[in-house]
Amino acid sequence: MLKGKTALVTGSTSGIGLGIAEALAKAGANLVLNGFGDSVAPLAQVRAHGIQAVHHGADISRVADIEDMMNTATSTFGRVDILVNNAGIQHVASVEDFPVERWDAVIAINLTSAFHTTRLALPAMRAANWGRIINIASVHGLVGSAQKSAYVAAKHGLVGLTKVTALETATTGVTCNAICPGWVLTPLVQKQVDAKASALGLSNEDAIRQLLGEKEPSMQFTTPAELGELAVFMCSPAGNNVRGVAWNMDGGWAAQ
Ligand code: NAD
């Protein structure tokens, strides 16, 4: 279905981004991966689906890096057809104790980077009259949780950016939507499980049960593969008029 299209997924060396990249590769899209750490295994994982893929190690808290990544994508594949703004970080602290440097980093990586990739990707998408921008927000783009001020602010901001981008492209073949996962067991969340286990003297399993029980009625993690299938649907012809939604996949979290 996506053969001949090019997708760029930020933060796709791990977790949700890698799951989404793999689902897009399975659907036939060529890929630009981004993110820190090992890129050899993620590249092999997506290339196994018979597509072409490159990795760019941009630190997306830096505008110059983002510009270089977008230029590399264009010079390698001609155009970015599908942009998935996924990279994100978390920091947990109360507002009055929140380190200023961590606030700036969370906003830069989780929100401002999506403004830059979007503004740089849109002209070619408009010219082709086809494009998909998918912002990986969070259930924290819809509701708050204590101790997560920067993350909740960034994710609410990302849902806002999604709506405005969708409105500005509403009469074109470009769509923009957000996906709002609840808990997904990735390295980002395992850190929070570890913190809970050590603070409360719990086993890994008990810490996971407690984490899910506080917020997620299904008591199940959403998986990167499930999120990948939702992204593929948004890229499909059936997704042509899905515009500006913040689609939660959260085990009932935001329904409470
Ligand atoms: P993860 O830690 O497994 O992966 C994050 C990815 O982002 C990695 O590839 C990492 O290298 C990359 N990254 C981090 N900082 C970067 C930077 N400055 N420049 C470039 N790349 C950078 O995290 P994840 O759980 O897969 O999260 C992915 C996205 O999903 C994030 O935006 C997160 O907020 C969101 N999300 C996660 C969950 C969850 O439960 N895991 C829930 C809701 C939303």
CSV table of C-alpha atoms and ligand atoms in Angstrom, one decimal:
chain,number,residue,atom,x,y,z
A,1,MET,CA,0.0,0.0,0.0
A,2,LEU,CA,2.8,2.5,0.8
A,3,LYS,CA,5.3,1.2,-1.9
A,4,GLY,CA,7.2,4.2,-3.3
A,5,LYS,CA,6.4,6.4,-0.3
A,6,THR,CA,9.1,7.6,2.2
A,7,ALA,CA,8.5,7.8,5.9
A,8,LEU,CA,10.7,9.6,8.4
A,9,VAL,CA,10.1,8.5,12.0
A,10,THR,CA,12.0,10.4,14.8
A,11,GLY,CA,13.2,8.4,17.7
A,12,SER,CA,12.9,5.1,15.9
A,13,THR,CA,15.9,3.3,17.2
A,14,SER,CA,13.8,2.0,20.1
A,15,GLY,CA,10.3,1.5,21.5
A,16,ILE,CA,7.2,2.9,19.8
A,17,GLY,CA,9.1,4.6,17.0
A,18,LEU,CA,10.7,1.4,16.0
A,19,GLY,CA,7.3,-0.4,16.1
A,20,ILE,CA,5.8,2.2,13.9
A,21,ALA,CA,8.7,2.2,11.5
A,22,GLU,CA,8.4,-1.6,11.2
A,23,ALA,CA,4.7,-1.4,10.4
A,24,LEU,CA,5.3,1.3,7.7
A,25,ALA,CA,8.1,-0.9,6.3
A,26,LYS,CA,5.8,-3.9,6.2
A,27,ALA,CA,3.3,-1.7,4.2
A,28,GLY,CA,6.1,-1.0,1.7
A,29,ALA,CA,7.4,2.5,2.7
A,30,ASN,CA,11.1,3.4,2.5
A,31,LEU,CA,12.4,4.7,5.8
A,32,VAL,CA,14.5,7.4,7.4
A,33,LEU,CA,15.2,6.2,11.0
A,34,ASN,CA,16.4,8.6,13.7
A,35,GLY,CA,17.4,8.3,17.3
A,36,PHE,CA,20.4,7.6,19.6
A,37,GLY,CA,22.1,4.3,20.2
A,38,ASP,CA,22.6,1.3,17.9
A,39,SER,CA,21.2,1.9,14.4
A,40,VAL,CA,22.5,-1.4,12.9
A,41,ALA,CA,19.8,-3.7,14.4
A,42,PRO,CA,16.9,-1.3,13.8
A,43,LEU,CA,18.0,-0.8,10.2
A,44,ALA,CA,18.2,-4.6,9.7
A,45,GLN,CA,14.8,-5.0,11.3
A,46,VAL,CA,13.1,-2.6,8.8
A,47,ARG,CA,15.1,-3.7,5.8
A,48,ALA,CA,14.0,-7.3,6.3
A,49,HIS,CA,10.7,-6.1,4.8
A,50,GLY,CA,12.4,-5.5,1.4
A,51,ILE,CA,12.5,-1.7,1.6
A,52,GLN,CA,15.4,0.9,1.6
A,53,ALA,CA,16.3,2.5,4.9
A,54,VAL,CA,18.9,5.0,6.2
A,55,HIS,CA,19.6,6.3,9.7
A,56,HIS,CA,20.2,9.9,10.6
A,57,GLY,CA,21.5,10.6,14.1
A,58,ALA,CA,20.1,14.1,14.5
A,59,ASP,CA,19.7,15.3,18.1
A,60,ILE,CA,16.2,16.8,17.6
A,61,SER,CA,16.6,19.3,20.4
A,62,ARG,CA,18.8,21.1,17.8
A,63,VAL,CA,17.3,23.0,14.9
A,64,ALA,CA,20.5,22.7,12.7
A,65,ASP,CA,20.4,18.9,13.2
A,66,ILE,CA,16.7,18.7,12.2
A,67,GLU,CA,17.4,20.7,9.1
A,68,ASP,CA,20.3,18.4,8.2
A,69,MET,CA,18.1,15.3,8.8
A,70,MET,CA,15.3,16.7,6.6
A,71,ASN,CA,17.8,17.6,3.8
A,72,THR,CA,19.3,14.1,4.0
A,73,ALA,CA,15.9,12.5,3.7
A,74,THR,CA,15.1,14.7,0.6
A,75,SER,CA,18.5,14.0,-1.1
A,76,THR,CA,18.2,10.3,-0.4
A,77,PHE,CA,14.6,9.6,-1.3
A,78,GLY,CA,13.4,12.8,-3.1
A,79,ARG,CA,10.7,13.7,-0.5
A,80,VAL,CA,9.3,12.9,2.9
A,81,ASP,CA,5.7,11.6,2.3
A,82,ILE,CA,5.0,10.4,5.9
A,83,LEU,CA,6.4,12.2,8.9
A,84,VAL,CA,6.0,10.6,12.3
A,85,ASN,CA,7.0,12.9,15.2
A,86,ASN,CA,7.7,10.3,17.8
A,87,ALA,CA,10.9,11.0,19.7
A,88,GLY,CA,10.2,12.0,23.3
A,89,ILE,CA,11.7,12.0,26.8
A,90,GLN,CA,10.2,12.1,30.3
A,91,HIS,CA,11.2,13.7,33.6
A,92,VAL,CA,9.3,13.2,36.8
A,93,ALA,CA,9.3,15.9,39.5
A,94,SER,CA,6.9,18.4,41.2
A,95,VAL,CA,6.7,21.8,39.5
A,96,GLU,CA,8.7,23.6,42.2
A,97,ASP,CA,11.5,21.1,42.1
A,98,PHE,CA,11.5,20.7,38.3
A,99,PRO,CA,15.1,21.3,37.0
A,100,VAL,CA,14.9,24.2,34.5
A,101,GLU,CA,17.2,22.4,32.1
A,102,ARG,CA,14.9,19.3,32.1
A,103,TRP,CA,11.9,21.5,31.4
A,104,ASP,CA,13.6,23.0,28.4
A,105,ALA,CA,14.8,19.6,27.1
A,106,VAL,CA,11.3,18.0,27.4
A,107,ILE,CA,9.6,20.9,25.6
A,108,ALA,CA,12.3,21.0,22.9
A,109,ILE,CA,12.3,17.3,22.2
A,110,ASN,CA,8.6,16.5,22.7
A,111,LEU,CA,7.1,19.6,21.1
A,112,THR,CA,9.4,22.1,19.4
A,113,SER,CA,11.0,19.4,17.2
A,114,ALA,CA,7.6,18.6,15.7
A,115,PHE,CA,7.1,22.3,14.7
A,116,HIS,CA,10.5,22.2,12.9
A,117,THR,CA,10.0,18.9,11.1
A,118,THR,CA,6.5,19.8,10.1
A,119,ARG,CA,7.4,23.3,8.7
A,120,LEU,CA,10.2,21.7,6.8
A,121,ALA,CA,8.2,18.7,5.4
A,122,LEU,CA,5.0,20.6,4.5
A,123,PRO,CA,6.1,22.4,1.3
A,124,ALA,CA,6.9,19.2,-0.6
A,125,MET,CA,3.8,17.4,0.7
A,126,ARG,CA,1.7,20.3,-0.5
A,127,ALA,CA,3.4,20.3,-3.9
A,128,ALA,CA,2.6,16.5,-4.2
A,129,ASN,CA,-0.9,17.0,-2.8
A,130,TRP,CA,-0.3,14.0,-0.5
A,131,GLY,CA,1.2,13.7,2.9
A,132,ARG,CA,0.7,12.2,6.3
A,133,ILE,CA,1.9,13.9,9.5
A,134,ILE,CA,1.4,11.7,12.6
A,135,ASN,CA,2.3,13.1,16.0
A,136,ILE,CA,2.9,10.6,18.8
A,137,ALA,CA,1.4,12.6,21.7
A,138,SER,CA,0.1,10.6,24.7
A,139,VAL,CA,-2.9,10.2,26.9
A,140,HIS,CA,-1.0,13.0,28.6
A,141,GLY,CA,-2.0,15.2,25.7
A,142,LEU,CA,-5.6,14.8,26.9
A,143,VAL,CA,-5.4,14.5,30.7
A,144,GLY,CA,-2.8,15.4,33.4
A,145,SER,CA,-0.8,13.4,35.9
A,146,ALA,CA,1.0,14.8,38.9
A,147,GLN,CA,4.8,15.1,38.7
A,148,LYS,CA,4.8,15.4,34.9
A,149,SER,CA,4.3,19.1,34.2
A,150,ALA,CA,6.7,19.5,31.3
A,151,TYR,CA,5.6,16.3,29.6
A,152,VAL,CA,1.9,17.0,30.0
A,153,ALA,CA,2.4,20.6,28.8
A,154,ALA,CA,4.4,19.4,25.8
A,155,LYS,CA,1.9,16.7,24.8
A,156,HIS,CA,-1.1,19.0,25.2
A,157,GLY,CA,0.9,21.4,23.0
A,158,LEU,CA,1.5,18.7,20.4
A,159,VAL,CA,-2.2,18.0,20.2
A,160,GLY,CA,-2.7,21.7,19.6
A,161,LEU,CA,-0.1,21.8,16.9
A,162,THR,CA,-1.8,18.7,15.3
A,163,LYS,CA,-5.2,20.5,15.2
A,164,VAL,CA,-3.7,23.7,13.7
A,165,THR,CA,-1.7,21.8,11.1
A,166,ALA,CA,-4.8,19.8,10.2
A,167,LEU,CA,-6.8,23.0,9.7
A,168,GLU,CA,-4.2,24.6,7.6
A,169,THR,CA,-4.0,21.5,5.3
A,170,ALA,CA,-7.7,20.7,5.4
A,171,THR,CA,-8.4,21.2,1.7
A,172,THR,CA,-5.3,19.3,0.5
A,173,GLY,CA,-4.2,15.7,0.4
A,174,VAL,CA,-2.1,16.2,3.5
A,175,THR,CA,-3.5,15.1,6.8
A,176,CYS,CA,-2.2,15.6,10.3
A,177,ASN,CA,-3.3,13.6,13.3
A,178,ALA,CA,-2.1,12.6,16.8
A,179,ILE,CA,-1.9,9.2,18.4
A,180,CYS,CA,-2.3,9.2,22.2
A,181,PRO,CA,-1.0,6.0,23.8
A,182,GLY,CA,-1.5,5.0,27.4
A,183,TRP,CA,1.2,2.8,29.0
A,184,VAL,CA,3.5,1.0,26.5
A,185,LEU,CA,6.3,-1.1,28.0
A,186,THR,CA,9.3,0.6,26.4
A,187,PRO,CA,12.7,1.7,27.9
A,188,LEU,CA,11.0,5.1,28.7
A,189,VAL,CA,8.4,3.4,30.9
A,190,GLN,CA,10.6,0.6,32.3
A,191,LYS,CA,12.6,3.5,34.0
A,192,GLN,CA,9.4,4.5,35.8
A,193,VAL,CA,8.6,0.9,36.7
A,194,ASP,CA,12.2,0.6,38.1
A,195,ALA,CA,11.8,3.8,40.1
A,196,LYS,CA,8.5,2.5,41.6
A,197,ALA,CA,10.0,-0.9,42.4
A,198,SER,CA,12.9,0.6,44.2
A,199,ALA,CA,10.9,3.3,46.0
A,200,LEU,CA,8.3,0.8,47.3
A,201,GLY,CA,10.5,-2.3,47.6
A,202,LEU,CA,8.4,-4.2,44.9
A,203,SER,CA,9.2,-6.8,42.4
A,204,ASN,CA,9.2,-5.8,38.7
A,205,GLU,CA,5.9,-7.6,38.2
A,206,ASP,CA,4.2,-6.0,41.3
A,207,ALA,CA,5.5,-2.6,40.2
A,208,ILE,CA,4.0,-3.1,36.7
A,209,ARG,CA,0.6,-4.2,38.3
A,210,GLN,CA,0.6,-1.1,40.5
A,211,LEU,CA,1.5,1.2,37.6
A,212,LEU,CA,-1.2,-0.1,35.3
A,213,GLY,CA,-3.8,-0.3,38.2
A,214,GLU,CA,-3.4,3.4,39.0
A,215,LYS,CA,-4.4,4.6,35.5
A,216,GLU,CA,-5.2,1.9,32.9
A,217,PRO,CA,-8.5,0.0,33.4
A,218,SER,CA,-7.6,-2.7,30.9
A,219,MET,CA,-4.5,-3.6,33.0
A,220,GLN,CA,-2.7,-4.2,29.7
A,221,PHE,CA,0.1,-2.4,28.0
A,222,THR,CA,-0.6,-1.1,24.4
A,223,THR,CA,2.1,-2.5,22.1
A,224,PRO,CA,4.3,-0.7,19.6
A,225,ALA,CA,3.0,-3.1,16.9
A,226,GLU,CA,-0.7,-2.0,17.7
A,227,LEU,CA,0.3,1.6,17.5
A,228,GLY,CA,2.1,0.9,14.2
A,229,GLU,CA,-1.1,-0.6,12.7
A,230,LEU,CA,-3.0,2.6,13.7
A,231,ALA,CA,-0.3,4.7,11.9
A,232,VAL,CA,-0.7,2.5,8.8
A,233,PHE,CA,-4.5,3.0,8.9
A,234,MET,CA,-3.9,6.8,9.0
A,235,CYS,CA,-1.7,6.5,5.9
A,236,SER,CA,-4.3,4.4,4.0
A,237,PRO,CA,-6.9,5.8,1.6
A,238,ALA,CA,-9.6,5.2,4.3
A,239,GLY,CA,-7.7,7.8,6.4
A,240,ASN,CA,-8.1,10.5,3.8
A,241,ASN,CA,-10.6,12.5,5.8
A,242,VAL,CA,-9.3,11.8,9.3
A,243,ARG,CA,-8.0,15.2,10.2
A,244,GLY,CA,-6.9,16.8,13.5
A,245,VAL,CA,-7.9,13.9,15.7
A,246,ALA,CA,-6.1,12.9,19.0
A,247,TRP,CA,-6.8,9.2,18.9
A,248,ASN,CA,-6.2,7.5,22.2
A,249,MET,CA,-5.1,3.9,22.4
A,250,ASP,CA,-5.0,3.8,26.2
A,251,GLY,CA,-6.9,0.8,27.6
A,252,GLY,CA,-9.7,3.1,28.8
A,253,TRP,CA,-7.4,5.6,30.7
A,254,ALA,CA,-9.1,8.8,29.3
A,255,ALA,CA,-12.6,7.4,29.5
A,256,GLN,CA,-12.6,7.6,33.4
B,1,NAD,P1,11.9,5.2,24.1
B,1,NAD,O1,12.8,5.8,25.2
B,1,NAD,O2,11.9,3.7,24.0
B,1,NAD,O3,12.4,5.8,22.7
B,1,NAD,C1,12.6,7.1,22.5
B,1,NAD,C2,13.3,7.3,21.2
B,1,NAD,O4,13.6,8.7,21.0
B,1,NAD,C3,14.7,6.6,21.1
B,1,NAD,O5,14.9,6.2,19.8
B,1,NAD,C4,15.7,7.7,21.5
B,1,NAD,O6,17.0,7.5,20.9
B,1,NAD,C5,15.0,8.9,20.8
B,1,NAD,N1,15.4,10.2,21.3
B,1,NAD,C6,15.4,10.7,22.6
B,1,NAD,N2,15.9,11.9,22.6
B,1,NAD,C7,16.2,12.2,21.3
B,1,NAD,C8,16.8,13.4,20.7
B,1,NAD,N3,17.1,14.5,21.4
B,1,NAD,N4,17.0,13.4,19.4
B,1,NAD,C9,16.7,12.3,18.7
B,1,NAD,N5,16.1,11.2,19.2
B,1,NAD,C10,15.9,11.2,20.5
B,1,NAD,O7,10.5,5.9,24.3
B,1,NAD,P2,9.0,5.4,23.8
B,1,NAD,O8,8.3,4.9,25.0
B,1,NAD,O9,9.1,4.5,22.6
B,1,NAD,O10,8.4,6.8,23.4
B,1,NAD,C11,8.2,7.2,22.1
B,1,NAD,C12,7.2,8.3,22.1
B,1,NAD,O11,5.9,7.8,22.6
B,1,NAD,C13,7.5,9.5,23.0
B,1,NAD,O12,7.1,10.7,22.4
B,1,NAD,C14,6.7,9.3,24.2
B,1,NAD,O13,6.4,10.4,24.9
B,1,NAD,C15,5.4,8.6,23.6
B,1,NAD,N6,4.6,7.9,24.6
B,1,NAD,C16,5.2,6.8,25.2
B,1,NAD,C17,4.3,6.1,26.1
B,1,NAD,C18,4.8,4.9,26.8
B,1,NAD,O14,4.1,4.4,27.6
B,1,NAD,N7,6.0,4.3,26.5
B,1,NAD,C19,3.0,6.5,26.3
B,1,NAD,C20,2.6,7.6,25.6
B,1,NAD,C21,3.4,8.3,24.7
